[in-house]
Short mmCIF file of C-alpha atoms in Angstrom, two decimals:
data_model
loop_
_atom_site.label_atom_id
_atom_site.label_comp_id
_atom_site.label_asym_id
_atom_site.label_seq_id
_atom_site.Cartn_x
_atom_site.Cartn_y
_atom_site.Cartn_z
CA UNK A 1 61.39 148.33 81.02
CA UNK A 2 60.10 150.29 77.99
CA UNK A 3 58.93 147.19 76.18
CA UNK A 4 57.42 143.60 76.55
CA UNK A 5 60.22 141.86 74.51
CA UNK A 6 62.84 143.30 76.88
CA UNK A 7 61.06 140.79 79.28
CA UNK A 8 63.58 138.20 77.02
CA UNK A 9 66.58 138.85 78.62
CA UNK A 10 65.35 138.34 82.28
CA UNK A 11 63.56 135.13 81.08
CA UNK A 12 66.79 133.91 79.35
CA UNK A 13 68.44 134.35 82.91
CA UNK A 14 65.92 132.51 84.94
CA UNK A 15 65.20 129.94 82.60
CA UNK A 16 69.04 129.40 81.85
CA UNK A 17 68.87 125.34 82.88
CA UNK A 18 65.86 124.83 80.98
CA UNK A 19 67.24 126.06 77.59
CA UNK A 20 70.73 124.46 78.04
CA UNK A 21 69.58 121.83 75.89
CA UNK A 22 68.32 123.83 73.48
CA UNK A 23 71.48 126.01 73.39
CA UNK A 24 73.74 122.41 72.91
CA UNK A 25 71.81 121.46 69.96
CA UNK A 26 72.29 124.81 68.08
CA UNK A 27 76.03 124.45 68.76
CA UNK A 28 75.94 120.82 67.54
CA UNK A 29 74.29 121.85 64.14
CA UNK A 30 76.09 124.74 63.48
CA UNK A 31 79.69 122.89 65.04
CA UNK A 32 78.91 120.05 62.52
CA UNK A 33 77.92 121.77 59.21
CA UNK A 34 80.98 124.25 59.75
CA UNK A 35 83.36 121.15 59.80
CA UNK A 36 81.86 119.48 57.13
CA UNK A 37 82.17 122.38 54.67
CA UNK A 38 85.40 123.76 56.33
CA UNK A 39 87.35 120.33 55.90
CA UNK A 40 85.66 120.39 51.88
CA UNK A 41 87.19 124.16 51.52
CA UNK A 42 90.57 123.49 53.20
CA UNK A 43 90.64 120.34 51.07
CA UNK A 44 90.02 122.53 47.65
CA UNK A 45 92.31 125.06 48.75
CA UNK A 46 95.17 122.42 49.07
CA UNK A 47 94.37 121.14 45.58
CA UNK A 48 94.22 124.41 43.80
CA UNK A 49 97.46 125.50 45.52
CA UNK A 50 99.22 122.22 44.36
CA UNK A 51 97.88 122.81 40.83
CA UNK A 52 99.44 126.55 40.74
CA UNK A 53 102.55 125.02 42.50
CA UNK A 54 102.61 122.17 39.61
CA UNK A 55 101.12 124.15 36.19
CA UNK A 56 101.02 127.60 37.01
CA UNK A 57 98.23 130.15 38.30
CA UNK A 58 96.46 130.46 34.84
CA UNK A 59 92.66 129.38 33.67
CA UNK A 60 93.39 129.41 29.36
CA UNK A 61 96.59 130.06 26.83
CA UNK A 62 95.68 130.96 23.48
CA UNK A 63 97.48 130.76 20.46
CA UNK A 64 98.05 132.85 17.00
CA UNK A 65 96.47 135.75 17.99
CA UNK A 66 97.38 139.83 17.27
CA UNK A 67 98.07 142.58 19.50
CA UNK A 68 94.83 143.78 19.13
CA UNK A 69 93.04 141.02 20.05
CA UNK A 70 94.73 140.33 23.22
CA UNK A 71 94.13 143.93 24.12
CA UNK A 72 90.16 143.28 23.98
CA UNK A 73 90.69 140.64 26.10
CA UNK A 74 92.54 142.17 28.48
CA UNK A 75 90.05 144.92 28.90
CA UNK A 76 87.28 142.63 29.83
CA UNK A 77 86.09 142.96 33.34
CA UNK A 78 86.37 139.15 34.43
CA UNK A 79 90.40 139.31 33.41
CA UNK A 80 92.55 139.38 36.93
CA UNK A 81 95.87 139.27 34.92
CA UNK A 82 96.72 138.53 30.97
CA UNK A 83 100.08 138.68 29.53
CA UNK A 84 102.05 137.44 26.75
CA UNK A 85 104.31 134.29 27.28
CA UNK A 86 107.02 133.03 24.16
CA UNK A 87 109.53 130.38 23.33
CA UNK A 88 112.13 129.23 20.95
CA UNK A 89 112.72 125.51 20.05
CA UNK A 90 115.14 123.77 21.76
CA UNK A 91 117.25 123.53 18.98
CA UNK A 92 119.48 126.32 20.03
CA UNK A 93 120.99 124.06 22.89
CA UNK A 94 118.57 125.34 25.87
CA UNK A 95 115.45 126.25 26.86
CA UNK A 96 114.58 129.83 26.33
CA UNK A 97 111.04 131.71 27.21
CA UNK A 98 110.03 135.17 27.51
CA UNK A 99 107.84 137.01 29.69
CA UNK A 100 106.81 139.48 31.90
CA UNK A 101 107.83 139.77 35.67
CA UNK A 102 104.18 140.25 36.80
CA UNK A 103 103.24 137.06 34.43
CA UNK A 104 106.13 134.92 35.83
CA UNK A 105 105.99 135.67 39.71
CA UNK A 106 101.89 135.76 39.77
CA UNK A 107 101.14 133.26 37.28
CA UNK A 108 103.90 130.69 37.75
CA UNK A 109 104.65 131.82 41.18
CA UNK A 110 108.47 132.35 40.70
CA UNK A 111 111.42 134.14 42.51
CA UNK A 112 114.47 135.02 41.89
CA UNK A 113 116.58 133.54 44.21
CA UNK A 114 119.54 135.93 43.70
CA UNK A 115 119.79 139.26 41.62
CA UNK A 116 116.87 140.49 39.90
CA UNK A 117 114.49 139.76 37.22
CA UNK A 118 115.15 141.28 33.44
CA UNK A 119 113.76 144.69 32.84
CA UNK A 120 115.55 145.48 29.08
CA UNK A 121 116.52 143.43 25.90
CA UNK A 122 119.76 142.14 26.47
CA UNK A 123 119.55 140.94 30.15
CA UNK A 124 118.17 137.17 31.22
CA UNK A 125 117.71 135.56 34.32
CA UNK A 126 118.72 131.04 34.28
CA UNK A 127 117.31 128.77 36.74
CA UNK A 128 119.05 127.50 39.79
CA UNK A 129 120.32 123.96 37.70
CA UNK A 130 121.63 125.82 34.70
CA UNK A 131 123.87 128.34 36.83
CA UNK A 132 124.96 125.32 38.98
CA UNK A 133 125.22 122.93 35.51
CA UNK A 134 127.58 126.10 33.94
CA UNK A 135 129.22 127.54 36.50
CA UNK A 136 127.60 131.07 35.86
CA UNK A 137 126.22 133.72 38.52
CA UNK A 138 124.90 136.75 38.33
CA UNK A 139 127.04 139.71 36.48
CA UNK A 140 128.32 137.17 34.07
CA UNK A 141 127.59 136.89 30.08
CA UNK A 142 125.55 134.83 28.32
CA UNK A 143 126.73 133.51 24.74
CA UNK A 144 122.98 132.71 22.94
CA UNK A 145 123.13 130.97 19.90
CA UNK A 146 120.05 132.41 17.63
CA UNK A 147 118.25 129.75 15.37
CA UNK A 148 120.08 131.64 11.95
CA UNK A 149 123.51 130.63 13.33
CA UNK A 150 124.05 134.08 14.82
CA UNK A 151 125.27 134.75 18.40
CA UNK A 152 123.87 137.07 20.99
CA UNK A 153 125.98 138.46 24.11
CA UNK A 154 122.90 138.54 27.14
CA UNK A 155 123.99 139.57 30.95
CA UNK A 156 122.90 137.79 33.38
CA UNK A 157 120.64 139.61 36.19
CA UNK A 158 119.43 136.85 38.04
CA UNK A 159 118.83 133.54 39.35
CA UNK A 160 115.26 131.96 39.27
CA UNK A 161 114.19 128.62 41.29
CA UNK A 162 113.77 125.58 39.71
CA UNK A 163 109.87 125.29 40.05
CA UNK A 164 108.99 128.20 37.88
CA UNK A 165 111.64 127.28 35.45
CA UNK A 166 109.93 123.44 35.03
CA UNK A 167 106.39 124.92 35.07
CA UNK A 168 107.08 127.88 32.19
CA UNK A 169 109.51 125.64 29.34
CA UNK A 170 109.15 122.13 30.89
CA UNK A 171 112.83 121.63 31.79
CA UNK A 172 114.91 122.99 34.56
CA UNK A 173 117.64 124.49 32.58
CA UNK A 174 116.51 127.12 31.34
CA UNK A 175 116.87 130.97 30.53
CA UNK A 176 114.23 133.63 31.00
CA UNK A 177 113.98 137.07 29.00
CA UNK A 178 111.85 140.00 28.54
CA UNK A 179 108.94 139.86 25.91
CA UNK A 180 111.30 141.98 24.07
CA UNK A 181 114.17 140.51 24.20
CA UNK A 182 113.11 137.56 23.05
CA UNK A 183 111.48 139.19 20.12
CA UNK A 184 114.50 140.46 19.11
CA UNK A 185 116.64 137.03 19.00
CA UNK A 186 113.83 135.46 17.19
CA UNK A 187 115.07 135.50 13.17
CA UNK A 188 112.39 132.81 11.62
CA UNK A 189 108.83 132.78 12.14
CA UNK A 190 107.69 131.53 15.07
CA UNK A 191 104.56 133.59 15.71
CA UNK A 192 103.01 130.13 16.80
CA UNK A 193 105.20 129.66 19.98
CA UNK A 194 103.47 133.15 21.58
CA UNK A 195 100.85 132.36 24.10
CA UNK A 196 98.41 134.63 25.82
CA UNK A 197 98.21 133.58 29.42
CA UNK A 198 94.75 134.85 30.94
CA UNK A 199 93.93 134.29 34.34
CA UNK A 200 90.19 135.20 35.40
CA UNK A 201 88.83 137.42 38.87
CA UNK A 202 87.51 135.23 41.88
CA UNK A 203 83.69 134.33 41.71
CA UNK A 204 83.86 134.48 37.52
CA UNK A 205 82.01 132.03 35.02
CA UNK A 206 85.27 131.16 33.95
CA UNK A 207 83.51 128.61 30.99
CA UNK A 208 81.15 130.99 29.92
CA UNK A 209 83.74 133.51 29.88
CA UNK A 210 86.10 131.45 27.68
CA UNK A 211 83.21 130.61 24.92
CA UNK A 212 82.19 134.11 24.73
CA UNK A 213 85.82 135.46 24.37
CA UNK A 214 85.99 132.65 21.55
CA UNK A 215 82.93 133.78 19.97
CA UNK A 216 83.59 137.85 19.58
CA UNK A 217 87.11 137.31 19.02
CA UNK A 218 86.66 134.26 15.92
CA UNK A 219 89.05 132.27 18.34
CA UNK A 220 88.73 128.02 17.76
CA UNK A 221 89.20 125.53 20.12
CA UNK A 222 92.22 124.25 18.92
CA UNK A 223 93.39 127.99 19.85
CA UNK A 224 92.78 127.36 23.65
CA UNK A 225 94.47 125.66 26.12
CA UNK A 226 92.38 125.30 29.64
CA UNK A 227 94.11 124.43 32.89
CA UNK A 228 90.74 121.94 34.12
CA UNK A 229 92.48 121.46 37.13
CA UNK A 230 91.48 125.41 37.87
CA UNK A 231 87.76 125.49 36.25
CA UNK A 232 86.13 124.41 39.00
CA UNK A 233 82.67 126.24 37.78
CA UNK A 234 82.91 123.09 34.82
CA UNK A 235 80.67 120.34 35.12
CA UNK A 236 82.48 117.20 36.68
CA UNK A 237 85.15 119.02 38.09
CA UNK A 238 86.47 118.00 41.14
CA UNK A 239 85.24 121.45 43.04
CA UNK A 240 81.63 120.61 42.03
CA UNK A 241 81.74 116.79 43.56
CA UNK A 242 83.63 117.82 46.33
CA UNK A 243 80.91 120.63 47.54
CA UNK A 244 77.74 118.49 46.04
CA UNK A 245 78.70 115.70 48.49
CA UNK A 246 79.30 117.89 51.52
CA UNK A 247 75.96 119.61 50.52
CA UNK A 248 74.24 116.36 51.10
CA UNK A 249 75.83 114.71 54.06
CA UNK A 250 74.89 118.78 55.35
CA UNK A 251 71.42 118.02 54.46
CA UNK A 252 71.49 114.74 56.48
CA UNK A 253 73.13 117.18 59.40
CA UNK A 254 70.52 119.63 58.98
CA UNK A 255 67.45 117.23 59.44
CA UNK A 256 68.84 115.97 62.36
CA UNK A 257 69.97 118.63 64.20
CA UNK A 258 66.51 120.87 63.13
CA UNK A 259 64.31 117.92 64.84
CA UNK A 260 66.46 118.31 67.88
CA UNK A 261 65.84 121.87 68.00
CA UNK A 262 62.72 121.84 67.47
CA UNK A 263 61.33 119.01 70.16
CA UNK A 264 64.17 120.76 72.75
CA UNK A 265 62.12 124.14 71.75
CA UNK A 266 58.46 122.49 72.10
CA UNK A 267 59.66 120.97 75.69
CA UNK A 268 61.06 124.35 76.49
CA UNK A 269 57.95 125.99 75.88
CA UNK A 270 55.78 123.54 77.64
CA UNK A 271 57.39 123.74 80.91
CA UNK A 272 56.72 127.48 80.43
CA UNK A 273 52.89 127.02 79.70
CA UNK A 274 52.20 128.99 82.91
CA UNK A 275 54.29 132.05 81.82
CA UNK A 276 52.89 131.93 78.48
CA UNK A 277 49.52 131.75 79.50
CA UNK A 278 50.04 134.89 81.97
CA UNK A 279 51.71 136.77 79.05
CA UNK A 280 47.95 136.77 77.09
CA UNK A 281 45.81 137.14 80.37
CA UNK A 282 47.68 140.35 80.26
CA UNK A 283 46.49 141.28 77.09
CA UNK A 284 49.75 139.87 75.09
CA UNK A 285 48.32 138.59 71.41
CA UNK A 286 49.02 135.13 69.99
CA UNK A 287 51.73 137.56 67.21
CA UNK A 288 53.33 138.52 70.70
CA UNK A 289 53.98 135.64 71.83
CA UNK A 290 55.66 134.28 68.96
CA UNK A 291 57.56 136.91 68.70
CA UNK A 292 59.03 136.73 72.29
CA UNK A 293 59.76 133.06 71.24
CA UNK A 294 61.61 134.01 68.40
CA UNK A 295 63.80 137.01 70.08
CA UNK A 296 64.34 134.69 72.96
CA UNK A 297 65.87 131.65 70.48
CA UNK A 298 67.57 134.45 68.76
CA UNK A 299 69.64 135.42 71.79
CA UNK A 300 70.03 132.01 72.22
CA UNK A 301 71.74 131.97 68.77
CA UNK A 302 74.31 135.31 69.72
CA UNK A 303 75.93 133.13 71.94
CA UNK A 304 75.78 129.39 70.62
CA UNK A 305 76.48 130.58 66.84
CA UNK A 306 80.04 131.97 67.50
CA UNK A 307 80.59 128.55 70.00
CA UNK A 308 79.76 126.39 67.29
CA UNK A 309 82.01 128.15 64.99
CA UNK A 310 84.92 128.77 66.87
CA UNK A 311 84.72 125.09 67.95
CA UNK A 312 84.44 124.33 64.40
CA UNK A 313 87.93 126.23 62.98
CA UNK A 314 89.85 124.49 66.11
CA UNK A 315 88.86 120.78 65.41
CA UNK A 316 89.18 121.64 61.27
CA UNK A 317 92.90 122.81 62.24
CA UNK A 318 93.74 120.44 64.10
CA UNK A 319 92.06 118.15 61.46
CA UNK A 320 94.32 119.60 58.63
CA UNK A 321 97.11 119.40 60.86
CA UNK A 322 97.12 115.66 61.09
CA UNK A 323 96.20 114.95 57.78
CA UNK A 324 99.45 117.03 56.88
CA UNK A 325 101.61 114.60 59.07
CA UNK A 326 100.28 111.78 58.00
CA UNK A 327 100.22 112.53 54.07
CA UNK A 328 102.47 114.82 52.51
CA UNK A 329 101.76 113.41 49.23
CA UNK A 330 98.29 113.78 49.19
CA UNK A 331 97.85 116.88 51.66
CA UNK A 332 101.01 118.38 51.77
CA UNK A 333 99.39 121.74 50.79
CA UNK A 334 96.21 121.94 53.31
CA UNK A 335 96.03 125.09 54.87
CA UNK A 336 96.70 124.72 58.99
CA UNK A 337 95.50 127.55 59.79
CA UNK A 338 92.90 128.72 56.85
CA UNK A 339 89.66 130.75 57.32
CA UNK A 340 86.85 128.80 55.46
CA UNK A 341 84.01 131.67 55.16
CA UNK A 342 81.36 128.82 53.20
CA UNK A 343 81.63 126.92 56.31
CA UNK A 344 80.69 129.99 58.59
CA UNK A 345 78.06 131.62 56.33
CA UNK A 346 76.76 127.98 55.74
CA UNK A 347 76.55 127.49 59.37
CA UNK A 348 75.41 130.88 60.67
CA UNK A 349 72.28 130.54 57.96
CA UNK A 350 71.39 126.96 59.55
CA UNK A 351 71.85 128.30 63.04
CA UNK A 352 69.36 130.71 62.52
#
């Protein structure tokens, strides 16, 4: 033995009944706290995935703006993914937009059930209901009636599920093209029908963000469409009540399970006056001391942290798993098996 605190680990082992209680009560706190912010998270997470599963993965679409402009946007750091999105009336006889395949399977989360996804002017991909609805597949042409009265031949490369067809024109039968081909069937004006979809990095201001891209760019509000259901960094969002209230019914955890650590700690340590006492008749100082305390409850921790936590992520699965059975309306999307790292880092901080 080289130094006084590696007295800790022999102590731990003889006094291994007396700290028991001790060791309970830091896997209570940190078992608690972990499900309470673990159930929040998995809770958010199912939300957020129904709203990209219902209106897309995007945070703003805005309106009447040039090339250029969109290119300063898309250079900013905060931007995950920006891309142009376009339509043409309905007036043609069915639903056409345009877009690229990064915007359509990342933003609206689509696939293409058969085929493949347009890569040139000229080639389109319908949704599932339209091929069924006209008896079309893939390898067969397209007649595309332009808004001038023209017609345009377009071959068809693939099929696209229903979902991402409702989500990007707000109809299931619908066709899909390229930016560019679109462009190119598009004879009157209709510069107001392109939208830049912008979808911000994790951990971003996403409302400051928005107000300062409106301020260098000149953009107005009446420019910007927000998906709220996404913002959760907004006042009043859903996100922020959901986390304020687990924050205080934490607090209420904490209190409690910090006086039971601390009066199983003061018990602990008065059953060990004797040892403590011997500790500064050989010379230990009162600094020492407290810092053998603190190494022992900190070995105390390397055991009853990971407990806690591990205890915590089975009960909030199985948790998530029953709430699934019972409501597939209202959790139909909660994560079984999801990782909430809030809940650990939230509980590893109160552990200690």
């Amino acid at each position: 033995m080289k130094h006084y605190l590696d007295l800790v680990s022999i102590s731990n082992k003889v006094h291994r009944r007396q700290s028991r209680m001790t060791r309970i009560c830091i896997v209570l706190a940190v078992f608690l706290v972990a499900v309470m912010f673990g159930l929040a998270d998995m809770y958010l997470k199912s939300m957020t995935d129904e709203t990209r599963h219902q209106t897309g993965d995007w945070h703003c679409k805005i309106t009447a703006i040039d090339e250029k402009t969109s290119e300063y946007i898309a250079a900013r750091p905060e931007i995950d993914l920006s891309g142009w999105q376009g339509n043409i009336p309905a007036e043609i006889g069915c639903t056409v937009a345009g877009m690229d395949e990064t915007i359509f399977s990342e933003i609206y989360l689509g696939s293409v059930l058969s085929g493949e996804f347009p890569e040139i002017a000229g080639q389109v991909a319908v949704s599932s209901t339209l091929a069924q609805t006209a008896g079309i597949s893939v390898g067969d042409t397209l007649t595309l009636n332009s808004p001038d009265g023209s017609t345009m031949q377009l071959t068809i490369t693939g099929i696209m599920d229903d979902d991402a067809a409702n989500m990007i024109s707000g109809s299931a039968s619908a066709i899909l093209l390229t930016p560019e081909g679109l462009s190119s069937i598009q004879t009157a004006d209709l510069s107001g029908n392109w939208q830049y979809v912008v979808r911000f990095s994790l951990l971003t201001n996403v409302g400051s963000s928005i107000a300062d891209i409106q301020q260098q760019n000149g953009i107005s509000d009446a420019q910007i469409t927000q998906n709220e259901e996404l913002l959760g960094q907004l006042p009043g969002s859903n996100m922020s009540q959901i986390y304020t209230m687990a924050f205080l019914l934490s607090l209420v955890v904490m209190g409690t399970c910090v006086m039971m650590i601390s009066s199983s700690l003061n018990s602990n340590v008065s059953q060990r006056m004797e040892f403590f006492g011997l500790l500064r008749c050989l010379g230990a100082t009162r600094r020492q001391v407290l810092r053998f305390v603190r190494r022992e409850a900190l070995q105390w921790c390397i055991t009853a942290i990971p407990i806690g936590i591990g205890l915590s992520i089975v009960v909030v699965w199985g948790l998530c798993a029953v709430m699934r059975q019972l409501s597939t309306v209202w959790f139909g999307y909660m994560p079984i098996f999801g990782i909430s790292w809030l809940s650990i880092g939230v509980s590893i901080v109160l552990g200690l």
